[in-house]
PDB file of C-alpha atoms in Angstrom:
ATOM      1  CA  UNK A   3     219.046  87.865 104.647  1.00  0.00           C
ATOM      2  CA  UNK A   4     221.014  87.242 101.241  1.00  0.00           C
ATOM      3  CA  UNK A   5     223.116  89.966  99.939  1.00  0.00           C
ATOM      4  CA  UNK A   6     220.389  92.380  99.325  1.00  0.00           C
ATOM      5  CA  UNK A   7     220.560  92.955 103.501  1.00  0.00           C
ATOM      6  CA  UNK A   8     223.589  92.778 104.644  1.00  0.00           C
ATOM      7  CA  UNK A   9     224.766  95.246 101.912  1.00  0.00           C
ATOM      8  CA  UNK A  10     221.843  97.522 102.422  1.00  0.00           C
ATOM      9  CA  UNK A  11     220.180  99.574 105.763  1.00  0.00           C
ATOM     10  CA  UNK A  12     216.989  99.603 104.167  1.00  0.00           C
ATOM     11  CA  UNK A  13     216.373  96.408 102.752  1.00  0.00           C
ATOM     12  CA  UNK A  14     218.102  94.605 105.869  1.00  0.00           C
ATOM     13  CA  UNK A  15     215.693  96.543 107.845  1.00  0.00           C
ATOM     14  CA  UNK A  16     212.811  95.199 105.683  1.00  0.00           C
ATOM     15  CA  UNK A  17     213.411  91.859 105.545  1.00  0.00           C
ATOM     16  CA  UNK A  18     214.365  91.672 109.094  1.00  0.00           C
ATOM     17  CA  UNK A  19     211.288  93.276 110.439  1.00  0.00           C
ATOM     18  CA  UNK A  20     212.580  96.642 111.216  1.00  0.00           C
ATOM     19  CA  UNK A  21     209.887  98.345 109.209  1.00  0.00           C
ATOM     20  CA  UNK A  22     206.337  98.356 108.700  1.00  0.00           C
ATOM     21  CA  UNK A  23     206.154  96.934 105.441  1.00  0.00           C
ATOM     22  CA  UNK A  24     208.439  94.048 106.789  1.00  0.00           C
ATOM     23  CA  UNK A  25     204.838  92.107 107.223  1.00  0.00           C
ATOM     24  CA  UNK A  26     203.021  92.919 103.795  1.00  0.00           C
ATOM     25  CA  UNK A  27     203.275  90.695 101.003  1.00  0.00           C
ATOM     26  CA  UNK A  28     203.021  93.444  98.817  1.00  0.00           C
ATOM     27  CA  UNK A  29     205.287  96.678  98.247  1.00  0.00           C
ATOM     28  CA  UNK A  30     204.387  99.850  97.060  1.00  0.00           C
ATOM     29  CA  UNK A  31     207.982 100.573  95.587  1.00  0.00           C
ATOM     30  CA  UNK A  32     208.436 103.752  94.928  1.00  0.00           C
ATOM     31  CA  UNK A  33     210.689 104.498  91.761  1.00  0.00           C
ATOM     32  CA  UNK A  34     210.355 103.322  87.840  1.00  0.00           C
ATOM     33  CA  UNK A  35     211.007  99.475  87.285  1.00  0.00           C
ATOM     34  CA  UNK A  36     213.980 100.281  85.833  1.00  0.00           C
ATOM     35  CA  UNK A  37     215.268 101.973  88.390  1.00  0.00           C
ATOM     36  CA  UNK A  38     214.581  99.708  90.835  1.00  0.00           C
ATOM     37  CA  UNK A  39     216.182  97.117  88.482  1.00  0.00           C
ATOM     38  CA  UNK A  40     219.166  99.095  88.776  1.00  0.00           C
ATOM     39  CA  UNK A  41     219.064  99.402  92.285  1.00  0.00           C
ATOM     40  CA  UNK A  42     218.412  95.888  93.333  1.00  0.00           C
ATOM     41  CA  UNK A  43     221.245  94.936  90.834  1.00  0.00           C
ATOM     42  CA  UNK A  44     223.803  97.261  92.345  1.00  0.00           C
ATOM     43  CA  UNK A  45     222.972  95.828  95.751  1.00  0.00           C
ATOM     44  CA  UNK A  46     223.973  92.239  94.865  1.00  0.00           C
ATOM     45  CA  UNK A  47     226.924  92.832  92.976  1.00  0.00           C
ATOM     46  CA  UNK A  48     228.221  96.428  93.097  1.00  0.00           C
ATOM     47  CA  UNK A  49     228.186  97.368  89.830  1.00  0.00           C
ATOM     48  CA  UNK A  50     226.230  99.015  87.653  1.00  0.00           C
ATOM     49  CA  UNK A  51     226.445  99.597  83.941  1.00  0.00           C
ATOM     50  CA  UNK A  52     226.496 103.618  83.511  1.00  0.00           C
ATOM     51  CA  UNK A  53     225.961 103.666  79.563  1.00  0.00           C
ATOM     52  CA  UNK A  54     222.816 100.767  80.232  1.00  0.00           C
ATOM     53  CA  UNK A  55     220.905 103.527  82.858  1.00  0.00           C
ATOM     54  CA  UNK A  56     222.023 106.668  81.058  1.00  0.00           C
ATOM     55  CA  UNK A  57     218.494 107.081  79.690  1.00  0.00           C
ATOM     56  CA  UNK A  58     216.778 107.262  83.096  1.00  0.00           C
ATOM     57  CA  UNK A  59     219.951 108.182  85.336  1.00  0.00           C
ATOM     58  CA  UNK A  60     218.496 110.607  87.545  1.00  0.00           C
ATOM     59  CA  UNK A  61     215.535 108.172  88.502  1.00  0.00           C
ATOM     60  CA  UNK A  62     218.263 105.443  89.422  1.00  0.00           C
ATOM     61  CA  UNK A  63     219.980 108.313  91.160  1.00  0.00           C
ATOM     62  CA  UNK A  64     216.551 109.106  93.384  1.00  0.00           C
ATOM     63  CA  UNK A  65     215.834 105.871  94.292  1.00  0.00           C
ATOM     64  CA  UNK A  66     219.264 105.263  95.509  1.00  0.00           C
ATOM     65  CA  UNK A  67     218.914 108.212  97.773  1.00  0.00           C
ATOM     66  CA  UNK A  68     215.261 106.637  98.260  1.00  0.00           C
ATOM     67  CA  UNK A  69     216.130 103.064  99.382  1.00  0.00           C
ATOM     68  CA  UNK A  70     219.893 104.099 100.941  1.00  0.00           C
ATOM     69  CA  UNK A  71     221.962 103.088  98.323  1.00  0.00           C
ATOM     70  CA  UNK A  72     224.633 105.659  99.725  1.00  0.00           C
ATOM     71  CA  UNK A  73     227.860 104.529  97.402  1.00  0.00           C
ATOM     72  CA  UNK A  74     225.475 104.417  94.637  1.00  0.00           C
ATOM     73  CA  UNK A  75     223.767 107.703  95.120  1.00  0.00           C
ATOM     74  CA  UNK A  76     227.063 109.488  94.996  1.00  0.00           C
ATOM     75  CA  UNK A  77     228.413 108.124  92.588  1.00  0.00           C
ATOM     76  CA  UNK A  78     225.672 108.599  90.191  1.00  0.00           C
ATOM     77  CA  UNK A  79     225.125 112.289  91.610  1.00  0.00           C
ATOM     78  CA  UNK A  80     229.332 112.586  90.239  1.00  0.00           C
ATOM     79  CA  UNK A  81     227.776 111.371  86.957  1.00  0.00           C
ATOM     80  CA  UNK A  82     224.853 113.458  86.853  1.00  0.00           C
ATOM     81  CA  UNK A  83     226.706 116.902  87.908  1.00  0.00           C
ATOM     82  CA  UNK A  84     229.149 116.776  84.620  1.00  0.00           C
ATOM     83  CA  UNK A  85     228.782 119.603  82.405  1.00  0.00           C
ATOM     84  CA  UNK A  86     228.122 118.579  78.962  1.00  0.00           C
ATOM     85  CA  UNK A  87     229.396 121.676  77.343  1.00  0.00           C
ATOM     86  CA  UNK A  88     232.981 120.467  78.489  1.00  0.00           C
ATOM     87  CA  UNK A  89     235.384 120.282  75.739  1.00  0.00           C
ATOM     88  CA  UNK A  90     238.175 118.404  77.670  1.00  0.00           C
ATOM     89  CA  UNK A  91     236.748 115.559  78.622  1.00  0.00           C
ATOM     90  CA  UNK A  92     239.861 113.932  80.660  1.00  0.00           C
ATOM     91  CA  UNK A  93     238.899 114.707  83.722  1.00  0.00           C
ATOM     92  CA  UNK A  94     236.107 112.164  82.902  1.00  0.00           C
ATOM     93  CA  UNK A  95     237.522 109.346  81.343  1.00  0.00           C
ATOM     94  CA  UNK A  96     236.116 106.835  83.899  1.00  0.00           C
ATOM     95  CA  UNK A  97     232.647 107.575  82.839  1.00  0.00           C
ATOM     96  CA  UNK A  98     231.520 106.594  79.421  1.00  0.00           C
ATOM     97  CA  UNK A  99     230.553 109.372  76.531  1.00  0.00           C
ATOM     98  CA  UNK A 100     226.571 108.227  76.467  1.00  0.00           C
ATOM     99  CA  UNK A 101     226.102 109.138  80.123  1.00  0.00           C
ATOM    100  CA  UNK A 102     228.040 112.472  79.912  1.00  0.00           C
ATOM    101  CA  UNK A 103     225.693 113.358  77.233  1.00  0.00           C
ATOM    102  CA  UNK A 104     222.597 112.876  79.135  1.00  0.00           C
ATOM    103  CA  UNK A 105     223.179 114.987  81.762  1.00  0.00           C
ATOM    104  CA  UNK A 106     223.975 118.396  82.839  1.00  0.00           C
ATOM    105  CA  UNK A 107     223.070 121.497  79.837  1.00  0.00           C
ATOM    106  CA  UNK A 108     220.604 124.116  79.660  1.00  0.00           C
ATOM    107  CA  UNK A 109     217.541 122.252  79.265  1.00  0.00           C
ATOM    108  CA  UNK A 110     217.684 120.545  82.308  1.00  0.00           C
ATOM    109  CA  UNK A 111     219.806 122.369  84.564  1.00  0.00           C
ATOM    110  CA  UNK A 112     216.960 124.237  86.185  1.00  0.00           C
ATOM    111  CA  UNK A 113     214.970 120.996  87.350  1.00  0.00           C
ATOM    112  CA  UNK A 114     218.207 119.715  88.206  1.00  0.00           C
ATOM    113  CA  UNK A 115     218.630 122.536  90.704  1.00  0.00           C
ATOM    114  CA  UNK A 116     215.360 122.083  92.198  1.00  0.00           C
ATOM    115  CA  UNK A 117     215.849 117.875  92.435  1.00  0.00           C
ATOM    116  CA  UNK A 118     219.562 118.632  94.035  1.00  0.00           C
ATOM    117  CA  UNK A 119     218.418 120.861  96.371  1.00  0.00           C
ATOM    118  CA  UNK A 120     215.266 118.196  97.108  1.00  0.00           C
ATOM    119  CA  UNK A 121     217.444 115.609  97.480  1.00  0.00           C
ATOM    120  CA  UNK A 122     220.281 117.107  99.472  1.00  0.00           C
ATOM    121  CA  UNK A 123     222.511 116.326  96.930  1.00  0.00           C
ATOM    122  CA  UNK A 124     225.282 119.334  97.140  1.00  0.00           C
ATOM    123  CA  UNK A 125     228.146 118.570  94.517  1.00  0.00           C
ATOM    124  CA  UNK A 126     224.945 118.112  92.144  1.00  0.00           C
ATOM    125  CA  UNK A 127     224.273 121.700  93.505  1.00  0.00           C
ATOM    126  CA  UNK A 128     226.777 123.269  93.423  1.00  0.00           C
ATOM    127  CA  UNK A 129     227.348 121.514  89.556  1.00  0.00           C
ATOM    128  CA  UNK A 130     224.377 123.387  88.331  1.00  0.00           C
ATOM    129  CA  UNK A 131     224.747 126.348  90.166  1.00  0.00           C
ATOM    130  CA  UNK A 132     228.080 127.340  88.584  1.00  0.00           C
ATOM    131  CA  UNK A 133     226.525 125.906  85.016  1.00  0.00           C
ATOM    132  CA  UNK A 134     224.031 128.351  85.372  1.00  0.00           C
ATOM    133  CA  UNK A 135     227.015 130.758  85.935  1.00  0.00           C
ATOM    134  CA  UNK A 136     228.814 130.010  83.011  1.00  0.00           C
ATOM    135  CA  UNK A 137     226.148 129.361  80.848  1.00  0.00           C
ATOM    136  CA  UNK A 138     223.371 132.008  81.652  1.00  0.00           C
ATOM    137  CA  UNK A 139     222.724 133.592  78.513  1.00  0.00           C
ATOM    138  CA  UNK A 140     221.738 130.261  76.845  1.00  0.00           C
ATOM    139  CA  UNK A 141     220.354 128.904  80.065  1.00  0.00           C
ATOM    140  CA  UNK A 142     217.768 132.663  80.948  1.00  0.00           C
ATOM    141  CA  UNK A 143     216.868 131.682  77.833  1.00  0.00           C
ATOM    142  CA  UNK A 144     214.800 128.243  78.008  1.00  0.00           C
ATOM    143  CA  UNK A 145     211.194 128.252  79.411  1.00  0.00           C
ATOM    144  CA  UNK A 146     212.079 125.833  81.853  1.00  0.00           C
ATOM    145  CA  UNK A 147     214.440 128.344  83.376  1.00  0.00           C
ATOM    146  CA  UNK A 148     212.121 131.357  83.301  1.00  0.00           C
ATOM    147  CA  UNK A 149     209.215 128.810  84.882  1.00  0.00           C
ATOM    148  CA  UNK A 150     211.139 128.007  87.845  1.00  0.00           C
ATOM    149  CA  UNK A 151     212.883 131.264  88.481  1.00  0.00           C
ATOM    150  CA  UNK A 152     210.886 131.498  91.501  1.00  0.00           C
ATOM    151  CA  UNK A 153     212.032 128.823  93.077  1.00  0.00           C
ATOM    152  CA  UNK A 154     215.444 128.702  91.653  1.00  0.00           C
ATOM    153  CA  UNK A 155     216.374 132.085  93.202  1.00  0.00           C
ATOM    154  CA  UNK A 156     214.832 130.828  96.591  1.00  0.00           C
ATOM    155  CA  UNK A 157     217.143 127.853  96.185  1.00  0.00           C
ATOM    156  CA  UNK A 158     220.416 130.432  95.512  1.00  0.00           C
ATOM    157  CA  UNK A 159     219.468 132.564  98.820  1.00  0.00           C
ATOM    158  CA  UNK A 160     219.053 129.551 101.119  1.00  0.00           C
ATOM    159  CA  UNK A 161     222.560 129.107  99.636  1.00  0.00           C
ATOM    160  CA  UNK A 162     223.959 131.941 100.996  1.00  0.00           C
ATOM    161  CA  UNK A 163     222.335 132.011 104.389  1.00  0.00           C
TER     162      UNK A 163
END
């Protein structure tokens, strides 16, 4: 089985036989090569270089949830739920500058929402919910927002049921 299954449900169960793609030769692997990339390298060595996915985070982040890279999943979805607009950055100091910066702020706080909420992913959630808070004069603002109002205020009353 290799590293690849003992350190992961999902690709133990596939190489094992414990799925039905166990027996194809071919995959239909769904996330971006890079992602996947990511993945597979997390799952043989447990690390993964934050500043080197930063462009494409959030796709590493949904095909961890994807293929049941749990430790990975929530630690990106810690990375992912930083607020940009932070001026103190301490609290983050584990986490290099390049992935702060592509993440959380008004232009994408709104799909953010929606993928969270998609993708169970609650500190991510609640992250954008209380960016939104703080930020909703800029954020009411974008197109994106105003596009998925809809959905994002069907998202907020789940919340509170």
């Amino acid at each position: 089985v290799g590293h690849t299954g003992g350190r992961n449900s999902f690709f133990k169960a596939l190489l094992l036989g414990g799925l039905k793609e166990s027996g194809q030769t071919v995959l239909d692997i769904q996330a971006s090569e890079k992602a996947f990339e990511a993945l597979l390298y997390y799952t043989y060595t447990l690390q993964i270089d934050l500043e080197s996915v930063a462009d494409y985070i959030v796709d590493v982040f949904i095909a961890a949830g994807r293929y049941v890279a749990t430790d990975l999943r929530n630690m990106l979805e810690g990375c992912i739920s930083i607020d940009t607009s932070l001026t103190n950055l301490q609290q983050t100091n584990f986490i290099p500058l390049g992935v702060i910066a592509s993440n959380l702020d008004v232009d994408n706080v709104a799909s953010l929402l929606i993928l969270a909420d998609q993708e169970s992913a609650p500190r991510l959630k609640q992250a954008c919910i209380d960016f939104i808070t703080t930020h909703f004069e800029e954020v009411q603002q974008r197109e994106e927002f105003t596009q998925m109002l809809d959905t994002i205020i069907a998202i907020l009353q789940k919340g509170r049921l």
